mmCIF file of C-alpha atoms and ligand atoms in Angstrom:
data_model
loop_
_atom_site.group_PDB
_atom_site.id
_atom_site.type_symbol
_atom_site.label_atom_id
_atom_site.label_comp_id
_atom_site.label_asym_id
_atom_site.label_seq_id
_atom_site.Cartn_x
_atom_site.Cartn_y
_atom_site.Cartn_z
ATOM 1 C CA MET W 1 -6.052 79.867 -36.541
ATOM 2 C CA LYS W 2 -5.682 82.630 -33.976
ATOM 3 C CA PHE W 3 -8.269 83.338 -31.274
ATOM 4 C CA PHE W 4 -8.849 86.994 -30.329
ATOM 5 C CA LEU W 5 -11.091 88.130 -27.516
ATOM 6 C CA ASP W 6 -13.746 90.662 -28.476
ATOM 7 C CA SER W 7 -13.993 92.743 -25.322
ATOM 8 C CA ALA W 8 -12.685 95.775 -23.462
ATOM 9 C CA LYS W 9 -13.329 94.357 -20.018
ATOM 10 C CA THR W 10 -9.959 93.905 -18.279
ATOM 11 C CA ASP W 11 -11.171 91.127 -16.032
ATOM 12 C CA GLU W 12 -12.270 89.053 -19.059
ATOM 13 C CA ILE W 13 -9.048 89.914 -20.885
ATOM 14 C CA LYS W 14 -6.952 88.779 -17.909
ATOM 15 C CA ILE W 15 -8.640 85.377 -17.777
ATOM 16 C CA ALA W 16 -8.504 84.961 -21.600
ATOM 17 C CA LEU W 17 -4.756 85.690 -21.591
ATOM 18 C CA GLU W 18 -3.868 83.595 -18.535
ATOM 19 C CA MET W 19 -6.196 80.583 -19.053
ATOM 20 C CA TRP W 20 -6.699 80.450 -22.840
ATOM 21 C CA ASN W 21 -3.506 82.042 -24.191
ATOM 22 C CA ILE W 22 -5.706 84.322 -26.335
ATOM 23 C CA ASP W 23 -3.726 85.710 -29.254
ATOM 24 C CA GLY W 24 -5.091 89.281 -29.287
ATOM 25 C CA ILE W 25 -7.948 91.577 -28.408
ATOM 26 C CA THR W 26 -10.486 93.463 -30.522
ATOM 27 C CA SER W 27 -12.472 96.354 -29.127
ATOM 28 C CA ASN W 28 -15.130 98.630 -30.493
ATOM 29 C CA PRO W 29 -16.981 101.618 -29.049
ATOM 30 C CA ARG W 30 -19.713 99.363 -27.684
ATOM 31 C CA HIS W 31 -17.177 97.202 -25.822
ATOM 32 C CA VAL W 32 -15.477 100.331 -24.396
ATOM 33 C CA ARG W 33 -18.800 101.660 -23.171
ATOM 34 C CA ASN W 34 -19.583 98.259 -21.552
ATOM 35 C CA SER W 35 -16.185 98.371 -19.736
ATOM 36 C CA GLY W 36 -17.594 101.295 -17.748
ATOM 37 C CA LYS W 37 -14.288 103.212 -18.115
ATOM 38 C CA PRO W 38 -13.208 106.183 -20.247
ATOM 39 C CA PHE W 39 -11.872 105.264 -23.674
ATOM 40 C CA LEU W 40 -8.194 106.368 -23.086
ATOM 41 C CA VAL W 41 -8.089 104.780 -19.649
ATOM 42 C CA VAL W 42 -9.277 101.408 -20.829
ATOM 43 C CA ILE W 43 -7.106 101.118 -23.930
ATOM 44 C CA ASP W 44 -4.058 102.111 -21.813
ATOM 45 C CA GLU W 45 -4.880 99.439 -19.251
ATOM 46 C CA ILE W 46 -5.187 96.793 -21.958
ATOM 47 C CA ALA W 47 -1.969 97.991 -23.624
ATOM 48 C CA ARG W 48 -0.148 97.393 -20.398
ATOM 49 C CA MET W 49 -1.516 93.829 -20.167
ATOM 50 C CA ILE W 50 -0.006 92.874 -23.587
ATOM 51 C CA GLU W 51 3.056 95.085 -23.542
ATOM 52 C CA GLY W 52 6.216 93.277 -24.686
ATOM 53 C CA THR W 53 4.233 90.553 -26.485
ATOM 54 C CA ASP W 54 3.255 90.249 -30.115
ATOM 55 C CA LYS W 55 -0.447 90.320 -29.188
ATOM 56 C CA THR W 56 -2.482 93.191 -30.656
ATOM 57 C CA LEU W 57 -5.367 95.356 -29.427
ATOM 58 C CA SER W 58 -7.540 96.700 -32.235
ATOM 59 C CA VAL W 59 -8.647 100.229 -31.251
ATOM 60 C CA GLU W 60 -11.425 101.879 -33.187
ATOM 61 C CA VAL W 61 -11.249 105.535 -34.190
ATOM 62 C CA ASN W 62 -14.108 107.873 -33.361
ATOM 63 C CA PRO W 63 -17.068 106.595 -35.472
ATOM 64 C CA HIS W 64 -18.288 110.193 -36.009
ATOM 65 C CA HIS W 65 -15.296 110.943 -38.249
ATOM 66 C CA THR W 66 -16.401 111.337 -41.820
ATOM 67 C CA HIS W 67 -13.235 113.026 -43.085
ATOM 68 C CA VAL W 68 -10.100 111.176 -44.045
ATOM 69 C CA ASP W 69 -7.797 113.674 -42.298
ATOM 70 C CA ALA W 70 -9.590 113.264 -38.991
ATOM 71 C CA MET W 71 -9.287 109.477 -39.234
ATOM 72 C CA ILE W 72 -5.615 109.671 -40.150
ATOM 73 C CA GLU W 73 -4.822 112.095 -37.354
ATOM 74 C CA GLU W 74 -6.564 110.070 -34.668
ATOM 75 C CA GLY W 75 -5.271 106.762 -36.042
ATOM 76 C CA ALA W 76 -1.631 108.000 -35.991
ATOM 77 C CA ARG W 77 -2.093 109.465 -32.488
ATOM 78 C CA LEU W 78 -3.475 106.187 -31.076
ATOM 79 C CA ALA W 79 -0.790 104.120 -32.852
ATOM 80 C CA ALA W 80 1.875 106.241 -31.204
ATOM 81 C CA MET W 81 0.570 105.268 -27.790
ATOM 82 C CA SER W 82 1.387 101.574 -28.060
ATOM 83 C CA LYS W 83 3.271 99.220 -30.404
ATOM 84 C CA ASN W 84 0.485 96.702 -29.804
ATOM 85 C CA PHE W 85 -2.313 98.862 -31.176
ATOM 86 C CA VAL W 86 -3.917 98.174 -34.525
ATOM 87 C CA ILE W 87 -6.132 100.982 -35.748
ATOM 88 C CA LYS W 88 -9.667 100.028 -36.585
ATOM 89 C CA LEU W 89 -11.213 101.979 -39.483
ATOM 90 C CA PRO W 90 -14.627 101.474 -41.031
ATOM 91 C CA ALA W 91 -15.076 100.141 -44.589
ATOM 92 C CA THR W 92 -16.377 103.480 -45.778
ATOM 93 C CA GLU W 93 -15.024 105.649 -48.614
ATOM 94 C CA ALA W 94 -13.112 107.785 -46.113
ATOM 95 C CA GLY W 95 -12.056 104.673 -44.149
ATOM 96 C CA PHE W 96 -10.538 103.045 -47.210
ATOM 97 C CA LYS W 97 -8.562 106.217 -48.066
ATOM 98 C CA ALA W 98 -7.392 106.530 -44.453
ATOM 99 C CA LEU W 99 -6.381 102.862 -44.518
ATOM 100 C CA TRP W 100 -4.260 103.516 -47.588
ATOM 101 C CA CYS W 101 -2.562 106.532 -45.974
ATOM 102 C CA LEU W 102 -1.913 104.817 -42.620
ATOM 103 C CA SER W 103 -0.593 101.697 -44.377
ATOM 104 C CA GLU W 104 1.896 103.788 -46.285
ATOM 105 C CA ARG W 105 3.097 105.144 -42.939
ATOM 106 C CA LYS W 106 3.471 101.517 -41.730
ATOM 107 C CA ILE W 107 0.682 101.935 -39.221
ATOM 108 C CA PRO W 108 -1.278 98.656 -38.951
ATOM 109 C CA VAL W 109 -4.985 98.843 -39.667
ATOM 110 C CA ASN W 110 -7.906 96.517 -39.009
ATOM 111 C CA LEU W 111 -10.572 97.367 -41.549
ATOM 112 C CA THR W 112 -13.888 96.793 -39.801
ATOM 113 C CA LEU W 113 -17.553 96.474 -40.707
ATOM 114 C CA VAL W 114 -16.701 94.390 -43.780
ATOM 115 C CA PHE W 115 -19.629 92.459 -45.233
ATOM 116 C CA SER W 116 -18.612 91.493 -48.741
ATOM 117 C CA ALA W 117 -15.722 89.947 -50.625
ATOM 118 C CA ALA W 118 -15.380 93.089 -52.763
ATOM 119 C CA GLN W 119 -14.843 95.176 -49.625
ATOM 120 C CA ALA W 120 -12.337 92.596 -48.353
ATOM 121 C CA LEU W 121 -10.424 92.696 -51.674
ATOM 122 C CA GLN W 122 -10.117 96.476 -51.499
ATOM 123 C CA ALA W 123 -8.973 96.246 -47.854
ATOM 124 C CA ALA W 124 -6.156 93.915 -48.923
ATOM 125 C CA ARG W 125 -5.174 95.988 -51.923
ATOM 126 C CA LEU W 126 -4.761 99.025 -49.667
ATOM 127 C CA GLY W 127 -2.630 97.180 -47.105
ATOM 128 C CA ALA W 128 -4.896 96.262 -44.150
ATOM 129 C CA GLN W 129 -3.281 94.025 -41.544
ATOM 130 C CA TYR W 130 -6.644 92.555 -40.605
ATOM 131 C CA CYS W 131 -9.943 92.494 -42.505
ATOM 132 C CA SER W 132 -12.818 92.054 -40.021
ATOM 133 C CA VAL W 133 -15.743 90.182 -41.683
ATOM 134 C CA PHE W 134 -18.893 90.406 -39.531
ATOM 135 C CA VAL W 135 -20.480 86.979 -40.093
ATOM 136 C CA GLY W 136 -22.672 87.117 -36.988
ATOM 137 C CA TRP W 137 -24.529 90.204 -38.110
ATOM 138 C CA LYS W 138 -25.160 88.795 -41.532
ATOM 139 C CA GLU W 139 -26.361 85.448 -40.201
ATOM 140 C CA ALA W 140 -28.643 87.203 -37.633
ATOM 141 C CA ASN W 141 -30.159 88.987 -40.643
ATOM 142 C CA GLY W 142 -30.994 85.635 -42.270
ATOM 143 C CA GLU W 143 -28.188 85.862 -44.792
ATOM 144 C CA GLU W 144 -26.197 82.850 -45.962
ATOM 145 C CA VAL W 145 -22.602 83.352 -44.858
ATOM 146 C CA SER W 146 -20.959 80.001 -45.317
ATOM 147 C CA HIS W 147 -19.288 80.865 -48.605
ATOM 148 C CA LEU W 148 -18.164 84.433 -47.791
ATOM 149 C CA VAL W 149 -15.096 83.688 -45.623
ATOM 150 C CA GLY W 150 -13.988 80.952 -48.012
ATOM 151 C CA GLU W 151 -14.226 83.291 -50.957
ATOM 152 C CA ILE W 152 -12.149 85.947 -49.200
ATOM 153 C CA THR W 153 -9.367 83.578 -48.119
ATOM 154 C CA ARG W 154 -9.242 82.187 -51.654
ATOM 155 C CA ILE W 155 -8.944 85.655 -53.204
ATOM 156 C CA TYR W 156 -6.174 86.586 -50.717
ATOM 157 C CA ARG W 157 -4.239 83.392 -51.543
ATOM 158 C CA ASN W 158 -4.688 83.988 -55.317
ATOM 159 C CA TYR W 159 -2.758 87.225 -55.019
ATOM 160 C CA ASP W 160 -0.599 86.433 -52.019
ATOM 161 C CA PHE W 161 -2.088 89.312 -50.009
ATOM 162 C CA LYS W 162 -0.673 89.513 -46.532
ATOM 163 C CA THR W 163 -3.964 90.751 -45.008
ATOM 164 C CA GLN W 164 -5.321 88.390 -42.422
ATOM 165 C CA VAL W 165 -8.939 87.384 -42.552
ATOM 166 C CA LEU W 166 -10.483 88.087 -39.140
ATOM 167 C CA VAL W 167 -13.933 86.554 -38.714
ATOM 168 C CA ALA W 168 -15.875 88.791 -36.315
ATOM 169 C CA ALA W 169 -19.186 88.988 -34.475
ATOM 170 C CA ILE W 170 -18.902 85.235 -33.741
ATOM 171 C CA ARG W 171 -21.828 84.011 -31.696
ATOM 172 C CA ASN W 172 -21.232 80.268 -31.269
ATOM 173 C CA ALA W 173 -18.830 77.340 -31.605
ATOM 174 C CA ARG W 174 -20.206 76.363 -34.985
ATOM 175 C CA GLN W 175 -19.195 79.718 -36.465
ATOM 176 C CA ILE W 176 -15.645 79.326 -35.034
ATOM 177 C CA VAL W 177 -15.378 75.900 -36.674
ATOM 178 C CA GLU W 178 -16.794 77.162 -39.953
ATOM 179 C CA ALA W 179 -14.271 79.942 -39.985
ATOM 180 C CA GLY W 180 -11.517 77.385 -39.518
ATOM 181 C CA ILE W 181 -12.811 75.183 -42.311
ATOM 182 C CA ALA W 182 -12.962 78.225 -44.618
ATOM 183 C CA GLY W 183 -9.316 79.017 -43.870
ATOM 184 C CA ALA W 184 -9.728 82.196 -41.784
ATOM 185 C CA ASP W 185 -6.598 83.428 -40.029
ATOM 186 C CA ILE W 186 -8.375 84.646 -36.872
ATOM 187 C CA VAL W 187 -11.678 84.592 -35.142
ATOM 188 C CA THR W 188 -12.750 87.138 -32.582
ATOM 189 C CA ALA W 189 -15.503 86.273 -30.104
ATOM 190 C CA GLY W 190 -16.831 87.336 -26.763
ATOM 191 C CA PHE W 191 -15.808 85.791 -23.424
ATOM 192 C CA ASP W 192 -19.029 83.733 -23.053
ATOM 193 C CA VAL W 193 -18.862 82.390 -26.569
ATOM 194 C CA TYR W 194 -15.371 80.927 -25.930
ATOM 195 C CA LYS W 195 -16.494 79.537 -22.518
ATOM 196 C CA ASP W 196 -19.373 77.719 -24.196
ATOM 197 C CA ALA W 197 -17.151 76.604 -27.141
ATOM 198 C CA PHE W 198 -14.525 75.128 -24.867
ATOM 199 C CA ASP W 199 -17.091 73.086 -22.979
ATOM 200 C CA HIS W 200 -19.162 70.061 -23.735
ATOM 201 C CA PRO W 201 -21.655 68.261 -21.504
ATOM 202 C CA TYR W 202 -20.202 64.840 -22.353
ATOM 203 C CA THR W 203 -16.806 65.984 -20.932
ATOM 204 C CA ALA W 204 -18.285 66.507 -17.429
ATOM 205 C CA LYS W 205 -20.312 63.360 -17.740
ATOM 206 C CA GLY W 206 -17.288 61.291 -18.761
ATOM 207 C CA LEU W 207 -15.121 62.808 -16.046
ATOM 208 C CA LYS W 208 -17.751 61.979 -13.392
ATOM 209 C CA MET W 209 -17.798 58.360 -14.660
ATOM 210 C CA PHE W 210 -14.005 58.123 -14.514
ATOM 211 C CA ALA W 211 -13.966 59.737 -11.070
ATOM 212 C CA ASP W 212 -16.472 57.143 -9.759
ATOM 213 C CA SER W 213 -14.328 54.332 -11.141
ATOM 214 C CA TRP W 214 -11.254 55.925 -9.645
ATOM 215 C CA ASP W 215 -12.910 56.004 -6.212
ATOM 216 C CA ALA W 216 -13.884 52.332 -6.475
ATOM 217 C CA THR W 217 -10.366 51.168 -7.353
ATOM 218 C CA PRO W 218 -7.492 50.642 -4.879
ATOM 219 C CA TYR W 219 -4.502 52.796 -5.809
ATOM 220 C CA GLU W 220 -1.841 50.309 -4.786
HETATM 221 C C1 LIG G 1 -15.030 92.941 -34.235
HETATM 222 O O1 LIG G 1 -13.902 93.296 -34.135
HETATM 223 C C2 LIG G 1 -16.163 93.628 -33.542
HETATM 224 O O2 LIG G 1 -15.697 94.235 -32.375
HETATM 225 C C3 LIG G 1 -17.244 92.735 -33.147
HETATM 226 O O3 LIG G 1 -17.160 91.430 -33.522
HETATM 227 C C4 LIG G 1 -18.533 93.392 -33.381
HETATM 228 O O4 LIG G 1 -19.616 92.599 -33.213
HETATM 229 P P1 LIG G 1 -20.431 92.387 -31.867
HETATM 230 O O5 LIG G 1 -20.024 93.412 -30.853
HETATM 231 O O6 LIG G 1 -21.854 92.526 -32.309
HETATM 232 O O7 LIG G 1 -20.079 90.991 -31.412
#
């Protein structure tokens, strides 16, 4: 399973690439706002950080677009800026149509704001590279999510769809593990979620015990 970083902050991305070998990056308008930089500046900076690798940055089109043509035009323009960009489109009527058109032009798309298996199936039929299923938002709303990712991965395997299941809005280590058990291809999570997930209090406790023993033992 691949780990993507859900962020547009270049300091976080640098650490995630250098320390964790993160496989890709997902951004959204909220992450770009939180970076404190203009949209085109920040996506260009991130593009340079992953240039020459097979890692991708998912870049979302203007969420105000309601017309297919506007989505296609912006998606194609952004895709031309970097080989590493995957265009993020919403799972709306216009978004699905734009996904279809961009896929036919071999422009990779990450269909975002997916909350049901039916939406995920349509994303795959129309050629999405990634299908972003927002489990964290559903769970925060009190909804049962444990079956959703498993259903989607099963449907994709039934028909040999190449679309990768990207479990998004991950809030904790348990959701990462559940995504893995359900057979997801990718999870995307924030910097602090990974930091917490890669840590365990017993690790520090055990290391301290070993260090004390080391100090009490002659080396030669
Ligand atoms: C996924 O690609 C989204 O950017 C992301 O997971 C959105 O959720 P969040 O910002 O609430 O975590």
